[in-house]
Tab-separated table of C-alpha atoms in Angstrom:
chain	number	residue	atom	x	y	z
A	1	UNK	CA	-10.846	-42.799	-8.044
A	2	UNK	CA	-11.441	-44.500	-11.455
A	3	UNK	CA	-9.981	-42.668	-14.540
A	4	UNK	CA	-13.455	-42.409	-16.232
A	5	UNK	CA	-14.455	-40.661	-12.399
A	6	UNK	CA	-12.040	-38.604	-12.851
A	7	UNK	CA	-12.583	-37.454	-16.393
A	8	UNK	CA	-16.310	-37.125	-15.674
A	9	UNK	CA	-15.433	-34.833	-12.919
A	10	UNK	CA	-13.195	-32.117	-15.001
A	11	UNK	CA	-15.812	-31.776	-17.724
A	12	UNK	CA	-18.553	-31.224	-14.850
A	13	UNK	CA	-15.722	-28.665	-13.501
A	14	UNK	CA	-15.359	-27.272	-16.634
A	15	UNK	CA	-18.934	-27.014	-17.812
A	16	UNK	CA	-19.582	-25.456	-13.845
A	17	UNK	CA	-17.631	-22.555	-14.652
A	18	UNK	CA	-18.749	-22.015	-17.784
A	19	UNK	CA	-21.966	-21.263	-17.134
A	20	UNK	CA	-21.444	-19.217	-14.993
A	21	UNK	CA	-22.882	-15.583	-15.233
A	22	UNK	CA	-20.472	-13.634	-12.442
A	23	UNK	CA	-17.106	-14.366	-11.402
A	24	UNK	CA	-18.347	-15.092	-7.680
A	25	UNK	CA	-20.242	-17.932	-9.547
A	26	UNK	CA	-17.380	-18.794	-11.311
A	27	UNK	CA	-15.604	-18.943	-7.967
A	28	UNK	CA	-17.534	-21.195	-6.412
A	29	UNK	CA	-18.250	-23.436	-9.321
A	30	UNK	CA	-14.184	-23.921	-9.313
A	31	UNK	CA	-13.724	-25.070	-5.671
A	32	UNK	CA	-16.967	-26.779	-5.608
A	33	UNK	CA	-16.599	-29.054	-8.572
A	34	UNK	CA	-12.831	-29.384	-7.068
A	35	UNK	CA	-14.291	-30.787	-3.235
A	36	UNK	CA	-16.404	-32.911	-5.379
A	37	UNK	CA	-13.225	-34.475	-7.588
A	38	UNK	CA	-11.335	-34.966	-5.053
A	39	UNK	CA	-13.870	-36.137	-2.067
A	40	UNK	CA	-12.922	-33.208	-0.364
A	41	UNK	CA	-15.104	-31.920	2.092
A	42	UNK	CA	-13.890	-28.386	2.148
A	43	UNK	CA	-12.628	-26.344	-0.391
A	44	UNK	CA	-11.283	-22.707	-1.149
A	45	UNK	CA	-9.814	-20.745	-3.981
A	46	UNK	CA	-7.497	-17.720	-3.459
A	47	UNK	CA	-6.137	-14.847	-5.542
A	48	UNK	CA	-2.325	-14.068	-4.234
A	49	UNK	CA	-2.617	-10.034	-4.513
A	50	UNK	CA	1.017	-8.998	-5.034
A	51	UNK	CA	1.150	-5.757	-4.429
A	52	UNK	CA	-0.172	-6.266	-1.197
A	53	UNK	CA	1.682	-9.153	-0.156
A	54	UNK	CA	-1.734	-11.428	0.787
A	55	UNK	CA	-3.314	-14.110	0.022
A	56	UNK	CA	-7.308	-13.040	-0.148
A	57	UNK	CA	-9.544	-16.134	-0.071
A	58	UNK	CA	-12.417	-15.661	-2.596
A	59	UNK	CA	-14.983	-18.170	-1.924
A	60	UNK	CA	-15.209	-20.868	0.637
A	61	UNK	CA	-17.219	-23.849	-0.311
A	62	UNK	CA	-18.302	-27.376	1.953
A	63	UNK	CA	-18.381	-27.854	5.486
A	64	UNK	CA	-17.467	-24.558	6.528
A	65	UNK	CA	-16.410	-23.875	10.251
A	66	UNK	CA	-17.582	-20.549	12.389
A	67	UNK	CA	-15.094	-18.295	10.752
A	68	UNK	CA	-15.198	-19.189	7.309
A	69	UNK	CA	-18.084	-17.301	4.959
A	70	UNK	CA	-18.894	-18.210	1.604
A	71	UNK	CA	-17.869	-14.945	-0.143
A	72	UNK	CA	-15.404	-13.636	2.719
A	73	UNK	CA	-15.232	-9.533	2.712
A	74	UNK	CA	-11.587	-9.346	4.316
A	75	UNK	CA	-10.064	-13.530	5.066
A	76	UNK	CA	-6.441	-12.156	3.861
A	77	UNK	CA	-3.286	-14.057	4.818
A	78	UNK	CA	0.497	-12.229	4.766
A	79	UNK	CA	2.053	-14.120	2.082
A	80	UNK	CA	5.428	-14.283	4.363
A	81	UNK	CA	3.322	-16.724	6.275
A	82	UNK	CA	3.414	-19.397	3.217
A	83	UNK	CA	6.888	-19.913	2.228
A	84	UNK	CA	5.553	-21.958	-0.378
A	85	UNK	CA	3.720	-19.265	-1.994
A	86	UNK	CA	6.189	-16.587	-1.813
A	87	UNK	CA	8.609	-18.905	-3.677
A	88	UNK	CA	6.036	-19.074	-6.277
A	89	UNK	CA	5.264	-15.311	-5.941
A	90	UNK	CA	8.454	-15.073	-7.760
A	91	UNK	CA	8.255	-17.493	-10.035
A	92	UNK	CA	11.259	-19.862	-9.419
A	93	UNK	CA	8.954	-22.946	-10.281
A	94	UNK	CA	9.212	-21.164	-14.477
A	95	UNK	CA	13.003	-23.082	-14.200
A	96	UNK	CA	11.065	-26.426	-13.914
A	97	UNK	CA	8.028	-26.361	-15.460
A	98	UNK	CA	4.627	-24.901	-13.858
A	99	UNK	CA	4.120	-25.775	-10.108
A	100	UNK	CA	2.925	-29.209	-8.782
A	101	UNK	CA	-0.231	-29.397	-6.234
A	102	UNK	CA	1.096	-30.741	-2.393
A	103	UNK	CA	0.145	-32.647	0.432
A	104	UNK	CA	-0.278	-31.159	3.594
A	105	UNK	CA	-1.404	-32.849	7.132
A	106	UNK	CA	-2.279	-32.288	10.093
A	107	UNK	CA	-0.029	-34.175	12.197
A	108	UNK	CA	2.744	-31.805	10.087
A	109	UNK	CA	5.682	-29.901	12.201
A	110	UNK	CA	5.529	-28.903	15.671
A	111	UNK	CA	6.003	-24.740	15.956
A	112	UNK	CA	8.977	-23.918	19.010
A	113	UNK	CA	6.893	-23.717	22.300
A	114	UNK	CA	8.916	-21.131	23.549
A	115	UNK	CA	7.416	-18.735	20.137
A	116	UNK	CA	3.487	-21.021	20.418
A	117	UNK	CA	1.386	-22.007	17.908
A	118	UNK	CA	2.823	-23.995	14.922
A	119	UNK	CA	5.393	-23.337	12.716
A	120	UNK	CA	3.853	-24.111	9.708
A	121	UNK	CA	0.258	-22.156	9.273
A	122	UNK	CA	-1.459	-24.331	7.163
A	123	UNK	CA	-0.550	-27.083	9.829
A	124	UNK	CA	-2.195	-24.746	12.224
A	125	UNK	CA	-5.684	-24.131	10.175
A	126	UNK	CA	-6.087	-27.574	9.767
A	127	UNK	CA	-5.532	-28.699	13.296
A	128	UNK	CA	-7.784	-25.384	14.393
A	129	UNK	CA	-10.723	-26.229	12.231
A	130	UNK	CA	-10.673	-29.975	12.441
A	131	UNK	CA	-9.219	-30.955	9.236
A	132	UNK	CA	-7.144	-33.850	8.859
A	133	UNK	CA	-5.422	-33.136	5.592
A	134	UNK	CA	-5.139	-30.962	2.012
A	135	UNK	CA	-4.086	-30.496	-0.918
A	136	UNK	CA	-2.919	-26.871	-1.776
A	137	UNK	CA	-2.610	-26.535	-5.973
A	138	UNK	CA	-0.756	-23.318	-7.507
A	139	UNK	CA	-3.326	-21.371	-10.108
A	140	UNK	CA	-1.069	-20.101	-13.243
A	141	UNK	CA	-2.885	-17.769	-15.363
A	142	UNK	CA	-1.422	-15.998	-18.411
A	143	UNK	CA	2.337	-17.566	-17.397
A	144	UNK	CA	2.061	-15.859	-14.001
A	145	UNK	CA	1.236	-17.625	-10.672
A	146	UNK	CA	-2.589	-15.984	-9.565
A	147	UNK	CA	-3.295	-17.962	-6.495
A	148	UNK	CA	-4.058	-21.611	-5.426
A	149	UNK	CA	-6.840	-24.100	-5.050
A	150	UNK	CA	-7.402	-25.630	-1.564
A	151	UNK	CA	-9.375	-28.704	-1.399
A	152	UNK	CA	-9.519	-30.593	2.611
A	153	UNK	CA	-10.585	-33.483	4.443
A	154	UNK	CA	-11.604	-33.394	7.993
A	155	UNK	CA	-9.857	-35.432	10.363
A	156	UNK	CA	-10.106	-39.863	10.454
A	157	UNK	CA	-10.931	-39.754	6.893
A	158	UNK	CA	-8.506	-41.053	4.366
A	159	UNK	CA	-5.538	-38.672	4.050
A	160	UNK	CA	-4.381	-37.248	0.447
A	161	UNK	CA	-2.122	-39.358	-1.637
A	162	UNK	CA	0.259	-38.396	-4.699
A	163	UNK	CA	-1.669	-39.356	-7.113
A	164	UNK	CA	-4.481	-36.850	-5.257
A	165	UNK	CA	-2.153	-34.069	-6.071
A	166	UNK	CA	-1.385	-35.123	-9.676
A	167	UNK	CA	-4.891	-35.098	-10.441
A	168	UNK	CA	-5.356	-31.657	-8.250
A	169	UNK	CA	-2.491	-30.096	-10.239
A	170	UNK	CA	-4.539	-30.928	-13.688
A	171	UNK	CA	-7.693	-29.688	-11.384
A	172	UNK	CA	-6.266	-26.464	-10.858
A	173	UNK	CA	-5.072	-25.980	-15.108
A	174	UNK	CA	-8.872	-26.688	-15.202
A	175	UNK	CA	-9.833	-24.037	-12.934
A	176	UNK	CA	-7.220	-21.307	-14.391
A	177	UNK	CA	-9.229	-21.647	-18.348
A	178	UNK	CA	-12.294	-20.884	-16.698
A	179	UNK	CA	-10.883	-18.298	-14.733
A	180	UNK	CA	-9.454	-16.993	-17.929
A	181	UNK	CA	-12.892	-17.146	-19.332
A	182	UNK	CA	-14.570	-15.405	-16.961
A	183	UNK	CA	-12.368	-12.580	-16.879
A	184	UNK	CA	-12.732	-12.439	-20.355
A	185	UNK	CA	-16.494	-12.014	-19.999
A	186	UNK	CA	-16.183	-9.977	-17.548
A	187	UNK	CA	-14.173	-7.278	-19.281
A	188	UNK	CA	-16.486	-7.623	-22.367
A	189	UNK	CA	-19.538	-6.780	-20.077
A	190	UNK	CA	-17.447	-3.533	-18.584
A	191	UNK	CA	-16.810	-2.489	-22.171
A	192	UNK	CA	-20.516	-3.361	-23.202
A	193	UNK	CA	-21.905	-0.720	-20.297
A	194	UNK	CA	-19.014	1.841	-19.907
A	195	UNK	CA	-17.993	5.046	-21.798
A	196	UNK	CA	-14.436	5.020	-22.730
A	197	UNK	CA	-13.425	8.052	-22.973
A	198	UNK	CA	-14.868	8.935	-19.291
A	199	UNK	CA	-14.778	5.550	-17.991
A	200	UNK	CA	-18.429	6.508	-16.836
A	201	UNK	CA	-21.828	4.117	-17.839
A	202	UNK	CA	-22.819	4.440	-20.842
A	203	UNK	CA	-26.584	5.122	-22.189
A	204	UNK	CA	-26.750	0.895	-22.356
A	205	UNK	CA	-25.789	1.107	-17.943
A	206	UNK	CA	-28.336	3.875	-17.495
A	207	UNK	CA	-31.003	2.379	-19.654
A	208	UNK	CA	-30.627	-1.244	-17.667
A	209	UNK	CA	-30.338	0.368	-14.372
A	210	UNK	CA	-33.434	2.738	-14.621
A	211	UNK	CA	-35.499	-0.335	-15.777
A	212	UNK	CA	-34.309	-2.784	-12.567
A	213	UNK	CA	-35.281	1.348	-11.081
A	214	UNK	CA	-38.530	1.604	-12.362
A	215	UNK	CA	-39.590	-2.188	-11.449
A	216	UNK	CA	-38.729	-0.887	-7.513
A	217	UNK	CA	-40.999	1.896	-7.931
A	218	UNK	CA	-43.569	0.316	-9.074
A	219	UNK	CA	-43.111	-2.433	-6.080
A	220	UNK	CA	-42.917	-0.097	-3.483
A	221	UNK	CA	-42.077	3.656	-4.581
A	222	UNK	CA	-38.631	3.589	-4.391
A	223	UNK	CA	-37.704	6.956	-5.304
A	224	UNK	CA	-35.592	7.256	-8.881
A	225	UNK	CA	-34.053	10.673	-9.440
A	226	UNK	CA	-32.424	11.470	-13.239
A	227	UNK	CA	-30.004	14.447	-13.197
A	228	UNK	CA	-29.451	15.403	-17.298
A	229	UNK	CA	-26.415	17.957	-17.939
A	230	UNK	CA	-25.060	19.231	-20.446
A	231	UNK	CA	-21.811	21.105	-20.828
A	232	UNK	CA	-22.078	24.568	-21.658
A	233	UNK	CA	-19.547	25.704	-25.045
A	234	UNK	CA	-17.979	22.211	-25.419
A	235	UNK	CA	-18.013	23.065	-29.716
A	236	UNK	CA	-16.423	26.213	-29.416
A	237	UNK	CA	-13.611	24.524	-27.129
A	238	UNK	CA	-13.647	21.808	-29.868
A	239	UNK	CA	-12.998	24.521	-32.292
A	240	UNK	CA	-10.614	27.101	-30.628
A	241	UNK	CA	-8.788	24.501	-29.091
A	242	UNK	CA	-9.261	21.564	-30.649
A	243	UNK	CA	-11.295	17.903	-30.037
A	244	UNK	CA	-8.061	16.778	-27.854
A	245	UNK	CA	-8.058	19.692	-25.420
A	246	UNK	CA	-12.313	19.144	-25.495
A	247	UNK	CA	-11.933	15.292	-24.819
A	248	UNK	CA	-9.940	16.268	-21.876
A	249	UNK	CA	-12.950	18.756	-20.390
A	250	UNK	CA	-15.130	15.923	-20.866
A	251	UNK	CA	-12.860	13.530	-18.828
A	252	UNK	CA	-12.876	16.314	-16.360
A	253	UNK	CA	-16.143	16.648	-15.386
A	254	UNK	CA	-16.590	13.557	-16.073
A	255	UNK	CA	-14.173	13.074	-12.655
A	256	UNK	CA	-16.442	16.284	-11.198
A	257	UNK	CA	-19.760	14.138	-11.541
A	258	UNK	CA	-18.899	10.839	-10.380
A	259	UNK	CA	-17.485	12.665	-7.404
A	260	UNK	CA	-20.676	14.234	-6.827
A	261	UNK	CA	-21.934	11.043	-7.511
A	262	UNK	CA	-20.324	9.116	-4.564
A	263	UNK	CA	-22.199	11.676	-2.256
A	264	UNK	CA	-25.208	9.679	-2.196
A	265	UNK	CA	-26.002	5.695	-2.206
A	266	UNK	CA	-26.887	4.018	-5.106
A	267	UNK	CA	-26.183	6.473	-7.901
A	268	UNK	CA	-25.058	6.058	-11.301
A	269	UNK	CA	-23.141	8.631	-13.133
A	270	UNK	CA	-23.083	8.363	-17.335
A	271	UNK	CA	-22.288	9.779	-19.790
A	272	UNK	CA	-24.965	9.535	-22.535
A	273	UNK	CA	-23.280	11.005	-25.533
A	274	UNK	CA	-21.315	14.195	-26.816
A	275	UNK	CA	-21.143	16.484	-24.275
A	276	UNK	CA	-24.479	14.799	-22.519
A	277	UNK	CA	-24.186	13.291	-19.162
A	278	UNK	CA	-26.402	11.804	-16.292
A	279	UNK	CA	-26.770	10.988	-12.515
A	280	UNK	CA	-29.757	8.403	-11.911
A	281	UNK	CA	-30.505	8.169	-8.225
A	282	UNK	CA	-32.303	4.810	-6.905
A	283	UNK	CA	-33.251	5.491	-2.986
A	284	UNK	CA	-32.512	9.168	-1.964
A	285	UNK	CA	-35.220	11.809	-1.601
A	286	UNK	CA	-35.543	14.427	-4.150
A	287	UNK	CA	-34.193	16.883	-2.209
A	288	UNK	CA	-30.692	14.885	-1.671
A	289	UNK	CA	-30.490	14.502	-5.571
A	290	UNK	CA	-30.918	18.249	-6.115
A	291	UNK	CA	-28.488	19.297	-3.243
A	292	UNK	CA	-26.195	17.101	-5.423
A	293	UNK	CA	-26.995	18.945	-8.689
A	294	UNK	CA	-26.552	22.221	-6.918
A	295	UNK	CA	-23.044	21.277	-5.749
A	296	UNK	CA	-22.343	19.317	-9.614
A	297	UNK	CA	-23.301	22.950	-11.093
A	298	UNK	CA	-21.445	24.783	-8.657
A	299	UNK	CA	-17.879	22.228	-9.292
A	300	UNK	CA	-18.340	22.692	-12.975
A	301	UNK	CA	-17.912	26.711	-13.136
A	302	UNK	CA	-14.876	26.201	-12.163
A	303	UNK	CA	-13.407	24.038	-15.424
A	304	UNK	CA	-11.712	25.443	-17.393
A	305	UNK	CA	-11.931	26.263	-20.266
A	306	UNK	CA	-15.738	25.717	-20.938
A	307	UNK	CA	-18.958	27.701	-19.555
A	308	UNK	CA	-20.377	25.547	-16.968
A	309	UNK	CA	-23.494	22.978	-17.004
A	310	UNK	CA	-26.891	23.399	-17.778
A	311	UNK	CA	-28.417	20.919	-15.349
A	312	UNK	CA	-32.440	19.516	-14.912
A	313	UNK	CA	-33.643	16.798	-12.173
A	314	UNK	CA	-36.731	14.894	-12.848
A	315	UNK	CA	-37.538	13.010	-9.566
A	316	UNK	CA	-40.743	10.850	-8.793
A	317	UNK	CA	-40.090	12.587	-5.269
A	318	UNK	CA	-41.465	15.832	-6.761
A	319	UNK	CA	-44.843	16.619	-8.062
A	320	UNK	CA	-44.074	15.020	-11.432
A	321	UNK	CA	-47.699	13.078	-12.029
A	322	UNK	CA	-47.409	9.003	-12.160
A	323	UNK	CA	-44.607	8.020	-14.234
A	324	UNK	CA	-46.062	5.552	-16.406
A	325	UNK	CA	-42.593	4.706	-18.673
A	326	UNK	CA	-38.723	5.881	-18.224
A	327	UNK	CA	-38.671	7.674	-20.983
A	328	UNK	CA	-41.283	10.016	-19.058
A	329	UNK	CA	-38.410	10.704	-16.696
A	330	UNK	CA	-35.609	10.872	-19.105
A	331	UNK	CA	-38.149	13.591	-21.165
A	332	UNK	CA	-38.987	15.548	-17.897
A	333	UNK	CA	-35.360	15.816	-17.021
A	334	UNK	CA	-34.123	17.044	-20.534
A	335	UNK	CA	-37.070	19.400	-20.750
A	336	UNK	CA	-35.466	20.943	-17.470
A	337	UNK	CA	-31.910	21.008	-18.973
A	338	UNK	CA	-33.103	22.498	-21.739
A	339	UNK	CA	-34.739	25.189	-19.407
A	340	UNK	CA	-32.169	25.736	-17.687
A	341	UNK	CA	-29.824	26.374	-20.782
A	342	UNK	CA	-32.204	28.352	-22.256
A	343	UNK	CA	-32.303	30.982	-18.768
A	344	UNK	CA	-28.401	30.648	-18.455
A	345	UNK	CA	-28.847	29.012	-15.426
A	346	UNK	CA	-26.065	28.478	-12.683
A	347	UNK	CA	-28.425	26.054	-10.536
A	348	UNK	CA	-30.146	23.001	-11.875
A	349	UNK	CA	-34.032	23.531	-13.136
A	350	UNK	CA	-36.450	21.371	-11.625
A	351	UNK	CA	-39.463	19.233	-13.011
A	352	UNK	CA	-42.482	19.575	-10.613
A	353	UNK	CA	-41.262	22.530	-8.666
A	354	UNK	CA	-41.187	26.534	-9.144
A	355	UNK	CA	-44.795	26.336	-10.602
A	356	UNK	CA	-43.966	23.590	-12.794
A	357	UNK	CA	-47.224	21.217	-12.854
A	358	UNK	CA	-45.011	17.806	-14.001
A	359	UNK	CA	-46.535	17.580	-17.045
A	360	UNK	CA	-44.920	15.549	-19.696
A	361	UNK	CA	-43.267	18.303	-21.603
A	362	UNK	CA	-43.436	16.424	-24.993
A	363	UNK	CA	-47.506	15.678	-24.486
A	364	UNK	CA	-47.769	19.574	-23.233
A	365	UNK	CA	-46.316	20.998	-26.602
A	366	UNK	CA	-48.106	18.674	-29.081
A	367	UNK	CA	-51.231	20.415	-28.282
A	368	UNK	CA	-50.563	23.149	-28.253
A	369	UNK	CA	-49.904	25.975	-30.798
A	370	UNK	CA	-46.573	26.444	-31.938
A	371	UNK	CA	-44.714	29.147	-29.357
A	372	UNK	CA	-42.739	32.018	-30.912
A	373	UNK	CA	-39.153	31.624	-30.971
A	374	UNK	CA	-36.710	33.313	-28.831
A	375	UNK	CA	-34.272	34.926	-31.088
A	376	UNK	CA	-31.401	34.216	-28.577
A	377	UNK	CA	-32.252	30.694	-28.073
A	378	UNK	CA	-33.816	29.587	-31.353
A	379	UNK	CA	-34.954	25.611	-31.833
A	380	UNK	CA	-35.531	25.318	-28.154
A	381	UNK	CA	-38.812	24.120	-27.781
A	382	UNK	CA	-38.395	21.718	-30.929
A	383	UNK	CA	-35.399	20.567	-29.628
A	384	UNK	CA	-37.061	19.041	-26.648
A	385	UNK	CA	-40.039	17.972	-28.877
A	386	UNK	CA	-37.546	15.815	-30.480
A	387	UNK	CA	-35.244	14.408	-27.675
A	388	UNK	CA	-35.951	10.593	-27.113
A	389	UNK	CA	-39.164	9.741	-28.596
């Protein structure tokens, strides 16, 4: 291959990876753009988890054979297997510089009969899946070895060369910047939807999740559940104890909902601010969701300190009326919080059921006249007037 080839194919490895939007995509733009450099007609990229000992193949690219998927759940390989790898594993090749790619064949070493197959495994993929050669390059990343690139040709074609595994090792520096990249992305987009105090979503998650929701419903009428809570005497832990002590009752029951929260399919649990959380439930019934919230209410009595959860559901399972927006849901589920804070409930409140019509609370109260206030809970009905509009 021509130097200008081989110039033109980094930058289209390069640019491949940078646009793309996961790190699956990412994946596969790196071993795809690295079959294409080097004529390959298979290629894989693997991350070398070290506290497990395996090598876990990410994405397999090319002419793949029966066993091989794209995005592999589970292809893992016992590190001990690949002495190679181990002896990178523990970074020997920092004396010398980082690691050089390799040729491997398939007419390589012949295992001991006596103990069958071969003694070498790569040797033993190859011949297995009718590949007559590769080229295996070490991935460093951040000074420590990650994993390796794994580019093959199948059998009668021209093996790999020297200079192959020169321009693989430059390949694989290639690959690691764009890995680096996308992790970097990656981690921004976790901060940019996740609470960090709780390590929950944040209002950002709930708010892009309910509107992917709410185009569902209106395709087919999914169900969408929205579970709003609120912890019960969070300020006067905050001021008898202090904001450390009620940062750490927010943490817990922060641990109490997304436990409750891994009861049931497709459920995000957020916290939305302050001492405001959520559940939002794409798929289960309305009756699920609220078996949920019965069990979140019941968990959270026992924190201590604090005074529980006021909890409402809003669910387009319930007699709710059509739910024209998602703020409709978010304003029928605080409504019931408030309720249910209001009443000192133990047991969520909600919208639609115990003779409530499903009315959008914040239409309801604008016309009507204004209702006297409760001495013991006073603000509550402007309260809800003003949440989220």
């Amino acid at each position: 291959m021509g130097e200008d080839r081989r110039l033109r194919a980094v930058v289209a490895l390069a640019r491949g990876m940078a646009a793309a939007h996961t790190p699956q995509e990412s994946w596969r733009a790196a071993a795809d753009g690295a079959c294409r450099a080097l004529s390959g007609s298979f290629a894989a990229l693997s991350v070398w988890e070290r506290e497990r000992g395996l090598l876990r193949v990410l994405v397999n690219v090319g002419n793949r054979s029966a066993d091989e998927e794209e995005f592999p759940e589970d292809e893992t390989y016992p590190v001990h297997q690949f002495p190679e790898i181990a002896e990178f594993l523990h970074e020997r090749w920092l004396e010398g510089g980082e690691p050089n790619a390799w040729v491997e064949t398939a007419a390589g070493p012949v295992a001991d009969r006596r103990r069958g197959g071969y003694c070498h495994q790569r040797v033993a993929a190859l011949r297995r899946r009718g590949r007559g050669c590769c080229v295996v390059a070490p991935i460093v990343l951040n000074g420590r070895a990650w994993g390796e690139l794994y580019v093959a040709r199948p059998a009668g074609e021209p093996v790999f060369h020297g200079d192959d595994a020169a321009f693989a090792t430059v390949l694989a520096s290639v690959v690691a910047a764009g890995i680096a990249q996308s992790e970097r992305l990656e981690e921004a987009r976790r901060l940019a939807f996740t609470d960090s105090l709780t390590g929950l979503g944040n209002r950002r998650a709930v708010d892009l999740r309910l509107d992917e929701a709410m185009e569902a419903h209106r395709r087919d009428g999914t169900v969408i559940s929205l579970v709003v809570c609120d912890l019960n005497g969070l300020k006067k832990v905050n001021d008898s104890y202090g904001h450390a002590v009620g940062d750490q009752v927010l943490e817990r029951f922060g641990s109490v909902l997304s436990r409750c929260a891994a009861e049931l399919p497709h459920v995000l649990a957020a916290r939305l601010g302050g001492d405001e959380f959520c559940l939002l439930a794409v798929g289960p019934s309305a009756d699920e969701v609220v078996r949920v919230a019965g069990d979140l209410c019941a968990r959270a009595r026992d924190l201590e300190p604090g005074d529980g959860v006021a909890c409402g559901v809003a669910s387009t399972g319930d007699p709710i009326g059509p739910l024209r927006s998602a703020r409709r849901l978010f304003r029928l589920a605080d409504a019931a919080q408030y309720r249910a804070k209001a009443a000192g409930s133990m047991e969520p409140v909600v919208a639609g059921r115990e003779g409530d019509d499903g009315e959008d609370p914040v239409v309801r109260l604008a016309d009507r006249p204004p209702a006297p206030v409760d001495p013991a809970h006073p603000g509550d009905r402007r309260r809800i007037r003003g949440r989220r509009s």
